[in-house]
Amino acid sequence: MSKDSKKGGISRRKFLQGVGSGIIGSYVLTPGIAKAAEALKKNSEKLILSVPLTLKVNGKQAHLLVEPRTTLAEVLREKLGLTGTKVACNNGECGGCTVLLDKKAVYSCHILALDAEGKEVTTIEGIMKGENLHPIQQAFIDHDGLQCGFCTPGQVMAAEALLLKNPKPTRQDVLEGMSGNVCRCAAYPNIIESVLAAAEKAGSETAELK
Amino acid sequence: MKNFNYIQPKSLKEASDILKKKPHEAMLYAGGTDALGLMKQDIIKPEEVVNLKSVPGLNYISYTNGKGLRIGALTELAEIAENPVISEKYPILRHAALAVASPQLRNLGTIAGNLCQRPRCWYYREEFNCLRKGGDMCYAFDGQNKYHCVIGGGPCFIVHPSDLAVVLLALDAKLTVFGDRKTRTVQLKDFFVSPGDDYQHENNLKAGEIITEIQIPELPQDAKSAFVKFRERGVWDFAVVSVGAVIRKEGSKVISGKLAFGGVAPIPWMDESLNAKLPGVALSEEPVAQLVSEILKKAEPLSKNAYKVPLVRNLTKRLLLEL
Amino acid sequence: MARKIVKSRYYGDEGLIETMAEVPVDKLKAWGPDAELKVVGKPVSRLDGYEKVTGKAAFTFDVSLPRMTYAKILRSMVPHAKIRSIDTSEAEDLPGVLKILTHKNCPVIPWHWGTTVLFDTEVRYQGDEVACVVAESMQIAEDALSLIKVDYEILPFVSDPSEAMKAEAPKVHAWGNIIDGKPSLYSRGDVEKGFQDSDVIFEDTYSTQVVVHNPTEAHCSVVSWDGDKLTVWDSTQALFGVRDAIAKSLSMPASKVRVIKKFMGGGFGGKLEAGKYSVIAALISKEIGRPVRIALDRKEMNLSVGNRPDSVQKLKAGAKKDGTLLALSHYSFGNVGAYPNDADCSWPLRTLYKCPNVRTEEYSVLTNLGRARAYRAPGHVQGTFAFESMMDDLAEKLGLDPLELRRKNYTEIDPVSNRPYTSKLILDAYQKGSEAIGWKEKRKPAGSEKGRFRRGIGMASQIWWGGGGPPAYATIKLNEDASLHVMAGTQDLGTGTYTFLAQIASEVLELPIEKIQVTIGDTETCPYCSLSGGSMTAPSVSPAVRDASEQMKRKLISAAGAILETSESNVKYSAGKMSRLDDPAKIISISEVIEKLDEKMIVTTGAREANPEGYEINTFGAQFAEVEVDTDTGKVRVIKVVAAHDIGRVLNQKTLFNQLHGGIIQGIGYALMEERVVDTYTGKVLTTNIHDYKIPTIMETPQIEVIIVSSGDLLISNTGVKGVGEPAIIPTAAAIANAVYNATGVRIKSLPITADKVLMALSEKN
Ligand SMILES: Cc1cc2nc3c(=O)[nH]c(=O)nc-3n(C[C@@H](O)[C@@H](O)[C@H](O)COP(=O)(O)OP(=O)(O)OC[C@H]3O[C@@H](n4cnc5c(N)ncnc54)[C@H](O)[C@@H]3O)c2cc1C
Ligand code: SF4
Ligand code: FES
Ligand code: FES
């Protein structure tokens, strides 16, 4: 059985023959766009209003007015000036925008700001005490767990989420826990060392306390 | 992303009514990990986004001895992966949940959303007006189809992206669906639709219908299960292919069992005639090799995905031998 | 200090750079191998670590100015078309839209060497600029884009370079699809005779894919006018290049343009050129009288800002029975996309080994796809994969150990110029690297492994330039509180520039690193340094800082001599204190000297010295990879990479190792997973996000062992540094491919080595 004869299979080649070789006929863009324009107009008639939102970020309440489509990352960066949260892919594919939501790591670019209402948002700015570094941050400096630094706040937040859940991670735990954060500079070996060192340090400090 | 009204229904009925009234303009929204991606790419442009999370009582895992497991539709994948009962009784479910996306996405993505997520075909996700989006051709058929289906395709050739669907299928799961002011129960194996029947939908939910619960029957004491997902990168990637197996055996012989496959067909794939051959098979090299050569016998690979056939066979063989 | 003007000649990111440069007349003596350095070479933590781990580092992406507006570019959705008309009226009506620029209202500004203009009426790839909207918010700008109506007259297109080379192919530009209309050629000796004299001939074709830089921070500019003066914050690897290009485009003096880049989220070569987006933003900003931020999104990053061109390489080698190479020939073509660039990749074949007869013929081919740009060791990465794969194939055919074949053809002098190298320690790299991986003990004959998981070991050599050269300057300012400020117009891409500049000043002046502040990335306040690409930054800039620091020391000694009423030769400098040799109790500190001088600060400017005449400067190295191939799936896992390199002096062990890790892992991405996939029927890219475009994750991290076999190149500069950014990535893919062959007996000749290819090749073999 040839592929063309497959149940309903519409061959591309056949299709192209119909419209002249090598040139695609389906690119008359105007109608599609006109439709979109119409929709948008209709939309503005329907009036989608910005809605009030109360966010708790780094322990502080913020009262805002946002369009429903606004992502948490947009609110953090553009409305609250918390630019420590970086956006690299804006699509849940890299981890640059990682923040904590009720102590769990999420991609702030891939969640609506409205969905963070009633929850505790923690950003990189929120894990420091004044200008004092969090032990994970110090470990990233000591073990050079970064190069360009753009992914670093997200890495630190992912590490924080991991260590909150699992204070004594194995190397494999670290790999899995940090696996939602891409580093294009590929500082991975040092990121792994940084997280392990932070855990170890925290462990030895609690041991001392005991 | 187009703007929308964010609706926060307080009950299933309220949510369902809005969805039913505006089948084209309104969209159900759970964790949003898939929905948001589609909206950002303007693949869907809902005017009303209906937040299921505002409906209380849909996030739970409950196990009753002898009866089995019930999981609320809004249960996040991370919850499933971390639940001790699931780890003990249904480790295969835990494996599948852990194999999804990345830790951050598992903290938001829900089980029902996972089953209802839209295809990952790159033509679908890019600016191609293909069949599934209402256009008049499938671009993948003779285009870049390395990740597309090898069986059950036509006129659209997607693979179903859900990892959980594969194990839930092998576990014989059922769904409770709310709609039209009542609930119905549907076997997972009857839930998904082939493109031959409808190339614009992946499942048979009707407008206004909402999955509320996933039920998994009690597994026999002697049941063994395993799941393997093959992906190109160690994280994030969808399954190139995956295999879920739930088998009862006596000694080294299979009494009965189910094999389900992901990444091979537009729906999570189960071949009843293959499963019928399982009883009596000895779990050793020769007979298993014989059995797996029956897998995807009717496959019709596209130009760039013939590798999926040996891949699935090899993985299944290994899975069975290591059970 | 006395200076002179010389002709400077060195290799940069994409080949030879020849320029005039001001250099010191007297060269400082290089730190020798036994120099006891206290700070240089040590694992000093990054100076900018605090900013980066706290999220306080202001990347261009984070720059926010009062009254700032947001720009977004409308890009062509089709690979080739003429714009019949553009209707922006509806978009203009959208509240919050401030300005829309299209070809209709934009001045004609030539781009890509005049092959196009800022907004062309013909679009030549999916992603070509069509219009730009500036609005009060990003969301409004995006909404407005969807309201612009473009009517295209669709033109025939071509996306496959082998098609594009044919006479009847659609033309990307009227003048043809081959850059310069001809191949770039090189030859030495008599290749035909070389082949005739050979005992063994091997030939095969290898190919590589297009890969995309995808740095985490997207290309981004924030522009702001102040009367006739323009300030541009840009995410760039080339401050001065961007400044000059923008000034030229806007017909204004370069002195009126200030380019600032404090922190940048990765570049890898993709940010070496000025982008249209910066100029577009500047034009609009001037008109609306408000600052504009223009940040590209991930899709634009994958379509429009460059990539590593692909390659098809036909190679042929002739050798004597004992492995002596007699002839090499290379024929290749590569896809440079819609605007000029080059895809040449034969340098490794020309220079890695001694071979008297060599011929290369290379075509850079235009297609209707995003344009290629420099990407971390342009050409060398593609070329090394093919050539070093072939060397293994040849070794197999000759029945020789692949490492022996390479040793056999070692060359003392550069085979192209016949000049000696300033240093070349590749034999040490072979030795130490092979020991570390267990070449002798662990490596088995190819394909002899049995079972599901098969392990193999492979290696490849590396050559790159990376010596840098003048001009490069650094100004240092010593303050009354004995703190020091280093200023240089260079860039830190995450490569540790901030840190090593401070280390050098700290070393010379014996001041604690905490007392040193570094300002780079500003064309207005910093003296000139060249772009940061081609592993040039450290070798070019570090000697200038040492020069400035040594001058500072001399000034301090001289001043102290005057104050302590003695001759300079009687003054000893130690850790910021000057004392009389004959009377150590007579001692004066930096603060006291500066106070006495009543100048508040002392300033010196140092310069990079000239490169030595008559030498070639190259980096060398070898990487050894151990892989495990799952024969059930075809998946390749890299277990370990040993990277043994000759890169001159190590400035900072921490950042250096990190650079090498990064290059190797990017090399793994190149070898195993990264690929821009194009639908050839429509000419459109399918991998426009970083999910479908596969970047290595933490899960792909192998064990990496770094061995530096060099201790400082005494001939090139006073710091003896060669670069490492490019060497790190060059041999990785070939070493992996060779290891896969060693593990399975199957040779994958086209990158990336994905599971499906391996699995199918294995089943064909059986
Ligand atoms: C980068 C990335 C990688 C991913 N990798 C994987 C992977 O490897 N494997 C995998 O399986 N998935 C993967 N996913 C898909 C991921 O989105 C789902 O796994 C997730 O579980 C979806 O759940 P959600 O709650 O976020 O769904 P949503 O996005 O909220 O919804 C998805 C769809 O389901 C519908 N829906 C949601 N809930 C219900 C309900 N109760 N009843 C009826 N319809 C409903 C919605 O209307 C929508 O159409 C990935 C996603 C991303 C972004
Ligand atoms: S496989 Fe389906 S979704 Fe993909 S291009 Fe074809 S029709 Fe569209
Ligand atoms: S920016 Fe949010 S995941 Fe990439
Ligand atoms: S440090 Fe550059 S992306 Fe991670």
PDB file of N, CA and C in Angstrom, chain B residues 62-70 89-90 171-172 174 213-220:
ATOM      1  N   SER B  62      -6.705   8.780  47.008  1.00  0.00           N
ATOM      2  CA  SER B  62      -7.262   7.947  48.074  1.00  0.00           C
ATOM      3  C   SER B  62      -7.242   6.489  47.661  1.00  0.00           C
ATOM      4  N   TYR B  63      -6.802   5.687  48.586  1.00  0.00           N
ATOM      5  CA  TYR B  63      -6.650   4.275  48.286  1.00  0.00           C
ATOM      6  C   TYR B  63      -7.499   3.463  49.255  1.00  0.00           C
ATOM      7  N   THR B  64      -8.257   2.537  48.716  1.00  0.00           N
ATOM      8  CA  THR B  64      -9.042   1.648  49.563  1.00  0.00           C
ATOM      9  C   THR B  64      -8.616   0.224  49.271  1.00  0.00           C
ATOM     10  N   ASN B  65      -8.244  -0.440  50.344  1.00  0.00           N
ATOM     11  CA  ASN B  65      -7.786  -1.814  50.180  1.00  0.00           C
ATOM     12  C   ASN B  65      -8.830  -2.650  49.461  1.00  0.00           C
ATOM     13  N   GLY B  66      -8.417  -3.353  48.449  1.00  0.00           N
ATOM     14  CA  GLY B  66      -9.350  -4.212  47.740  1.00  0.00           C
ATOM     15  C   GLY B  66     -10.093  -3.495  46.632  1.00  0.00           C
ATOM     16  N   LYS B  67     -10.185  -2.181  46.740  1.00  0.00           N
ATOM     17  CA  LYS B  67     -10.943  -1.455  45.715  1.00  0.00           C
ATOM     18  C   LYS B  67     -10.033  -0.740  44.724  1.00  0.00           C
ATOM     19  N   GLY B  68      -8.972  -0.229  45.253  1.00  0.00           N
ATOM     20  CA  GLY B  68      -8.060   0.443  44.350  1.00  0.00           C
ATOM     21  C   GLY B  68      -7.869   1.909  44.668  1.00  0.00           C
ATOM     22  N   LEU B  69      -7.376   2.614  43.673  1.00  0.00           N
ATOM     23  CA  LEU B  69      -6.902   3.978  43.865  1.00  0.00           C
ATOM     24  C   LEU B  69      -7.813   4.957  43.143  1.00  0.00           C
ATOM     25  N   ARG B  70      -8.046   6.084  43.817  1.00  0.00           N
ATOM     26  CA  ARG B  70      -8.785   7.158  43.150  1.00  0.00           C
ATOM     27  C   ARG B  70      -7.941   8.431  43.236  1.00  0.00           C
ATOM     28  N   LYS B  89       2.075   0.628  46.055  1.00  0.00           N
ATOM     29  CA  LYS B  89       1.107  -0.219  45.345  1.00  0.00           C
ATOM     30  C   LYS B  89       1.188  -0.078  43.822  1.00  0.00           C
ATOM     31  N   TYR B  90       1.509   1.112  43.369  1.00  0.00           N
ATOM     32  CA  TYR B  90       1.513   1.342  41.916  1.00  0.00           C
ATOM     33  C   TYR B  90       2.808   2.039  41.499  1.00  0.00           C
ATOM     34  N   LEU B 171      -2.786  -0.138  33.379  1.00  0.00           N
ATOM     35  CA  LEU B 171      -3.391  -0.395  34.688  1.00  0.00           C
ATOM     36  C   LEU B 171      -4.918  -0.510  34.594  1.00  0.00           C
ATOM     37  N   ASP B 172      -5.446  -0.377  33.380  1.00  0.00           N
ATOM     38  CA  ASP B 172      -6.881  -0.534  33.186  1.00  0.00           C
ATOM     39  C   ASP B 172      -7.695   0.553  33.893  1.00  0.00           C
ATOM     40  N   LYS B 174      -9.993   3.911  34.747  1.00  0.00           N
ATOM     41  CA  LYS B 174     -11.274   4.490  34.306  1.00  0.00           C
ATOM     42  C   LYS B 174     -11.293   5.965  34.679  1.00  0.00           C
ATOM     43  N   GLU B 213     -12.115  12.514  38.089  1.00  0.00           N
ATOM     44  CA  GLU B 213     -11.368  11.520  38.852  1.00  0.00           C
ATOM     45  C   GLU B 213     -10.802  10.449  37.929  1.00  0.00           C
ATOM     46  N   ILE B 214      -9.701   9.901  38.356  1.00  0.00           N
ATOM     47  CA  ILE B 214      -9.095   8.766  37.654  1.00  0.00           C
ATOM     48  C   ILE B 214      -9.123   7.599  38.639  1.00  0.00           C
ATOM     49  N   GLN B 215      -9.686   6.487  38.203  1.00  0.00           N
ATOM     50  CA  GLN B 215      -9.769   5.324  39.093  1.00  0.00           C
ATOM     51  C   GLN B 215      -8.910   4.197  38.560  1.00  0.00           C
ATOM     52  N   ILE B 216      -8.186   3.604  39.472  1.00  0.00           N
ATOM     53  CA  ILE B 216      -7.309   2.506  39.071  1.00  0.00           C
ATOM     54  C   ILE B 216      -7.646   1.293  39.923  1.00  0.00           C
ATOM     55  N   PRO B 217      -8.003   0.214  39.284  1.00  0.00           N
ATOM     56  CA  PRO B 217      -8.404  -0.950  40.061  1.00  0.00           C
ATOM     57  C   PRO B 217      -7.252  -1.505  40.896  1.00  0.00           C
ATOM     58  N   GLU B 218      -7.629  -2.228  41.912  1.00  0.00           N
ATOM     59  CA  GLU B 218      -6.654  -2.915  42.749  1.00  0.00           C
ATOM     60  C   GLU B 218      -5.863  -3.883  41.873  1.00  0.00           C
ATOM     61  N   LEU B 219      -4.580  -3.914  42.084  1.00  0.00           N
ATOM     62  CA  LEU B 219      -3.768  -4.870  41.319  1.00  0.00           C
ATOM     63  C   LEU B 219      -3.707  -6.192  42.087  1.00  0.00           C
ATOM     64  N   PRO B 220      -3.758  -7.292  41.386  1.00  0.00           N
ATOM     65  CA  PRO B 220      -3.589  -8.569  42.078  1.00  0.00           C
ATOM     66  C   PRO B 220      -2.246  -8.573  42.816  1.00  0.00           C
TER      67      PRO B 220
END
